[in-house]
Amino acid sequence: MTIHAPDMDRMHSLGVFRHYDKSHWRLAELPLGDVDRSLAKPEYITLVKSAVMGESNVIAAVHGFLNEFADDYDFSAFAVIWGYQEVQHHFAFTSWLQAVGEHVDNRAVAAMRAPYDPGSTPSATLATNIISELTVNHVYRAVSAWVEEPALKDLLLRASRDEAGHAKEFRHFAAKRLEQHPQETASVLETLYFYTADDRIKHPVGVFKSGLAELGDTETIDTGFELFLDTVADQGELDALQGKIRRTFSSLTGYDLSSNRAVRRAIATALG
């Protein structure tokens, strides 16, 4: 294996780190000591427990990234920065639950630890994470506007902004990868189709981790998405989310991806 020596003047992760170091929020900024338990509705508890389970996959994801991109220092450095931010989300949501007297099932959290297997291509792995970040960005922002408990509203909005930034950075590395390995474009389009062809929210955590026996009696990330669509989402919200994802992939690949049919046609073209 050849490890490419990084050019510090060109390392994208250095810019990401500088931005994070300058502007990222701290857990101490959240008013968790002033949480109003009377405003912590059961639906909020379910959604936050689902978020905890989703965010707890960060360790597995970083492990997988460092294995799969062992020859890419720049992306690996970004993965570590990203991982810290996602751990912060995990612990922030956990802290809100503790503030309202709720318990986190650490046995279920620990069950998420195993690393993800590599994608069909490295570009497909990056594409999967673009979808992941765009999805939680959209959901967190919508739920933030819906909840009434101020500390949770604040936390969801902060996390949503983080996820938007993460999606941008994963897209950057995916574009760089495809420029160097255009033969992986079909795998990116196939990933898009897999996650957006159905009338429900599909997220990598739910796809790869939902069958664990330890999750049988606890909320999962899919629990939160189902509650979101049933209770929080406006009519057409799923279409809006999937449209946003398709537009991002269209700008990444140069294909018209405005519908499932268009995605299938693009896959056929990319496969030649």
Coordinates of C-alpha atoms in Angstrom, one line a residue:
M1 CA 0.0 0.0 0.0
T2 CA 1.3 3.4 -0.9
I3 CA 0.5 6.2 1.5
H4 CA 0.5 9.6 -0.3
A5 CA 2.5 12.2 1.6
P6 CA 0.1 15.2 2.3
D7 CA 0.9 18.6 1.0
M8 CA 0.0 20.8 4.0
D9 CA -0.8 23.8 1.8
R10 CA -3.4 21.7 0.0
M11 CA -4.8 19.7 2.9
H12 CA -8.6 20.4 2.9
S13 CA -8.8 19.0 6.4
L14 CA -6.6 21.7 7.7
G15 CA -9.1 24.3 6.6
V16 CA -11.9 22.3 8.2
F17 CA -10.0 22.1 11.4
R18 CA -9.3 25.8 11.5
H19 CA -13.0 26.5 10.9
Y20 CA -14.0 24.1 13.7
D21 CA -11.4 25.5 16.1
K22 CA -12.7 29.0 15.5
S23 CA -16.5 28.6 15.4
H24 CA -17.7 25.3 16.8
W25 CA -20.0 25.3 19.8
R26 CA -19.4 23.7 23.2
L27 CA -21.7 21.6 25.3
A28 CA -21.4 24.1 28.2
E29 CA -23.3 26.6 26.0
L30 CA -26.5 24.6 26.2
P31 CA -28.9 25.6 29.0
L32 CA -29.2 22.0 30.2
G33 CA -29.5 23.2 33.9
D34 CA -32.6 25.1 33.0
V35 CA -34.5 22.3 31.1
D36 CA -38.2 22.5 31.7
R37 CA -39.2 18.9 32.3
S38 CA -42.9 19.8 31.9
L39 CA -42.1 20.6 28.2
A40 CA -40.3 17.3 27.6
K41 CA -43.2 15.5 25.8
P42 CA -43.0 11.7 25.3
E43 CA -42.5 12.2 21.6
Y44 CA -39.4 14.3 22.3
I45 CA -38.0 11.5 24.5
T46 CA -38.5 9.0 21.7
L47 CA -36.9 11.3 19.1
V48 CA -33.9 12.1 21.2
K49 CA -33.3 8.4 22.2
S50 CA -33.4 7.6 18.5
A51 CA -30.9 10.4 17.8
V52 CA -28.6 9.0 20.5
M53 CA -28.6 5.6 18.9
G54 CA -27.9 7.1 15.5
E55 CA -25.1 9.3 16.7
S56 CA -23.5 6.5 18.6
N57 CA -22.4 4.9 15.3
V58 CA -19.7 7.5 15.0
I59 CA -17.1 5.2 16.5
A60 CA -17.9 2.4 14.1
A61 CA -17.9 4.8 11.2
V62 CA -14.5 6.4 12.1
H63 CA -13.0 2.9 12.5
G64 CA -14.3 2.0 9.1
F65 CA -13.1 5.2 7.5
L66 CA -9.6 4.8 8.8
N67 CA -9.4 1.2 7.5
E68 CA -10.9 1.9 4.1
F69 CA -9.0 5.2 3.5
A70 CA -5.7 4.1 5.0
D71 CA -3.8 5.6 2.0
D72 CA -5.5 9.0 2.3
Y73 CA -4.2 11.2 5.1
D74 CA -6.3 14.2 4.3
F75 CA -9.6 12.4 4.4
S76 CA -8.5 10.4 7.5
A77 CA -7.7 13.7 9.3
F78 CA -11.2 15.0 8.4
A79 CA -12.7 11.7 9.6
V80 CA -11.2 12.3 13.1
I81 CA -12.5 15.9 13.2
W82 CA -15.9 14.8 12.0
G83 CA -15.9 12.0 14.6
Y84 CA -15.3 14.4 17.5
Q85 CA -18.3 16.5 16.4
E86 CA -20.5 13.5 16.1
V87 CA -19.4 12.2 19.5
Q88 CA -20.4 15.7 20.8
H89 CA -23.9 15.2 19.3
H90 CA -24.2 11.8 21.0
F91 CA -23.2 13.1 24.4
A92 CA -25.2 16.3 24.0
F93 CA -28.4 14.4 23.3
T94 CA -27.6 12.0 26.1
S95 CA -27.1 14.9 28.5
W96 CA -30.5 16.3 27.6
L97 CA -32.1 13.0 28.4
Q98 CA -30.3 12.9 31.7
A99 CA -31.5 16.5 32.4
V100 CA -35.2 15.3 32.0
G101 CA -34.6 12.1 34.1
E102 CA -34.4 9.6 31.2
H103 CA -32.1 6.7 30.9
V104 CA -29.9 5.7 27.9
D105 CA -29.5 2.0 27.2
N106 CA -25.7 1.7 27.2
R107 CA -25.9 -1.9 26.2
A108 CA -27.7 -1.0 23.0
V109 CA -25.2 1.8 22.4
A110 CA -22.2 -0.6 22.9
A111 CA -23.7 -3.0 20.4
M112 CA -23.2 -0.4 17.7
R113 CA -19.4 -0.4 18.1
A114 CA -18.4 -2.9 15.4
P115 CA -16.9 -1.1 12.4
Y116 CA -18.7 -0.8 9.1
D117 CA -17.6 -2.9 6.2
P118 CA -16.1 -1.1 3.3
G119 CA -18.5 0.1 0.6
S120 CA -18.6 -1.4 -2.9
T121 CA -16.1 1.4 -3.7
P122 CA -14.6 4.2 -1.6
S123 CA -16.7 6.6 -3.6
A124 CA -19.8 4.6 -2.6
T125 CA -18.8 4.9 1.1
L126 CA -18.5 8.7 0.7
A127 CA -21.8 8.8 -1.1
T128 CA -23.5 6.9 1.7
N129 CA -22.3 9.5 4.2
I130 CA -23.5 12.4 2.1
I131 CA -26.9 10.9 2.3
S132 CA -26.6 10.3 6.0
E133 CA -25.6 13.9 6.7
L134 CA -28.2 15.5 4.5
T135 CA -30.9 13.3 6.0
V136 CA -30.2 14.2 9.7
N137 CA -29.6 17.8 8.8
H138 CA -33.1 18.0 7.3
V139 CA -34.7 16.1 10.2
Y140 CA -33.0 17.9 13.0
R141 CA -33.8 21.3 11.5
A142 CA -37.5 20.4 11.1
V143 CA -37.8 18.9 14.6
S144 CA -36.0 22.0 16.1
A145 CA -38.8 24.1 14.7
W146 CA -41.4 21.7 16.1
V147 CA -40.3 21.2 19.7
E148 CA -41.1 23.6 22.5
E149 CA -38.5 22.8 25.1
P150 CA -35.8 25.5 24.6
A151 CA -32.7 23.6 25.3
L152 CA -33.6 20.8 23.0
K153 CA -34.6 23.3 20.3
D154 CA -31.2 24.9 20.6
L155 CA -29.4 21.6 20.5
L156 CA -31.2 20.3 17.4
L157 CA -30.5 23.5 15.5
R158 CA -26.8 23.4 16.4
A159 CA -26.6 19.7 15.4
S160 CA -28.5 20.4 12.1
R161 CA -26.0 23.1 11.2
D162 CA -23.1 20.7 11.9
E163 CA -24.6 18.0 9.7
A164 CA -25.0 20.5 6.8
G165 CA -21.3 21.2 7.1
H166 CA -20.5 17.5 7.3
A167 CA -22.5 16.9 4.1
K168 CA -20.5 19.6 2.3
E169 CA -17.2 18.1 3.3
F170 CA -18.1 14.5 2.4
R171 CA -19.2 15.9 -1.0
H172 CA -15.8 17.6 -1.4
F173 CA -14.0 14.3 -0.8
A174 CA -16.4 12.4 -3.0
A175 CA -15.8 14.8 -5.9
K176 CA -12.1 14.6 -5.4
R177 CA -12.3 10.8 -5.4
L178 CA -14.4 10.7 -8.5
E179 CA -12.1 13.0 -10.3
Q180 CA -9.3 10.5 -9.7
H181 CA -11.5 7.3 -10.1
P182 CA -14.3 8.1 -12.5
Q183 CA -15.0 4.4 -12.9
E184 CA -16.6 4.5 -9.5
T185 CA -19.4 6.8 -10.6
A186 CA -21.9 4.0 -11.2
S187 CA -21.4 2.8 -7.5
V188 CA -22.3 6.4 -6.4
L189 CA -25.5 6.4 -8.5
E190 CA -26.4 2.9 -7.2
T191 CA -26.0 4.1 -3.7
L192 CA -28.3 7.1 -4.4
Y193 CA -30.9 4.8 -5.9
F194 CA -30.8 2.4 -2.9
Y195 CA -31.4 5.1 -0.4
T196 CA -34.0 7.3 -2.2
A197 CA -36.1 4.9 -4.4
D198 CA -38.6 4.1 -1.6
D199 CA -41.3 6.1 0.1
R200 CA -39.6 6.2 3.5
I201 CA -36.4 7.5 5.0
K202 CA -33.5 5.1 4.7
H203 CA -30.4 5.8 6.6
P204 CA -27.1 3.8 6.7
V205 CA -27.4 3.2 10.5
G206 CA -30.8 1.6 10.0
V207 CA -29.7 -0.4 7.0
F208 CA -26.6 -1.9 8.6
K209 CA -27.4 -2.0 12.3
S210 CA -31.1 -2.6 12.7
G211 CA -30.8 -6.4 13.1
L212 CA -28.8 -6.4 16.3
A213 CA -30.4 -8.4 19.1
E214 CA -29.5 -5.7 21.6
L215 CA -31.8 -3.3 19.9
G216 CA -35.0 -5.3 20.4
D217 CA -36.3 -3.3 23.4
T218 CA -35.0 0.1 22.6
E219 CA -35.5 3.0 20.2
T220 CA -33.5 2.9 17.0
I221 CA -32.8 5.6 14.4
D222 CA -35.6 4.2 12.3
T223 CA -38.0 4.7 15.3
G224 CA -37.2 8.4 15.1
F225 CA -37.6 8.7 11.4
E226 CA -41.0 6.9 11.5
L227 CA -42.2 9.3 14.2
F228 CA -40.9 12.2 12.3
L229 CA -42.8 11.4 9.2
D230 CA -46.0 10.5 11.1
T231 CA -46.0 13.4 13.5
V232 CA -43.7 16.2 12.6
A233 CA -43.2 16.3 8.8
D234 CA -45.3 18.4 6.6
Q235 CA -46.9 17.0 3.5
G236 CA -44.3 16.5 0.8
E237 CA -41.4 16.6 3.4
L238 CA -40.0 13.2 2.2
D239 CA -40.1 14.4 -1.4
A240 CA -38.3 17.6 -0.4
L241 CA -35.6 15.6 1.4
Q242 CA -35.1 13.1 -1.4
G243 CA -35.1 16.0 -3.9
K244 CA -32.3 17.7 -2.0
I245 CA -30.2 14.5 -2.0
R246 CA -30.7 14.0 -5.7
R247 CA -29.7 17.5 -6.5
T248 CA -26.5 17.1 -4.5
F249 CA -25.7 13.9 -6.4
S250 CA -26.6 15.5 -9.7
S251 CA -24.1 18.3 -9.0
L252 CA -21.5 15.7 -8.0
T253 CA -21.9 13.4 -11.0
G254 CA -23.2 15.7 -13.7
Y255 CA -26.2 13.5 -14.4
D256 CA -29.9 14.4 -14.4
L257 CA -31.1 12.6 -11.2
S258 CA -34.4 14.3 -10.7
S259 CA -36.5 11.1 -10.5
N260 CA -36.0 7.3 -9.9
R261 CA -36.3 6.8 -13.6
A262 CA -33.6 9.3 -14.3
V263 CA -31.3 7.7 -11.7
R264 CA -31.8 4.3 -13.3
R265 CA -31.0 5.8 -16.7
A266 CA -27.8 7.4 -15.3
I267 CA -26.7 4.1 -13.8
A268 CA -27.1 2.4 -17.1
T269 CA -25.1 5.1 -18.8
A270 CA -22.3 5.1 -16.2
L271 CA -22.1 1.3 -16.5
G272 CA -21.7 1.7 -20.3

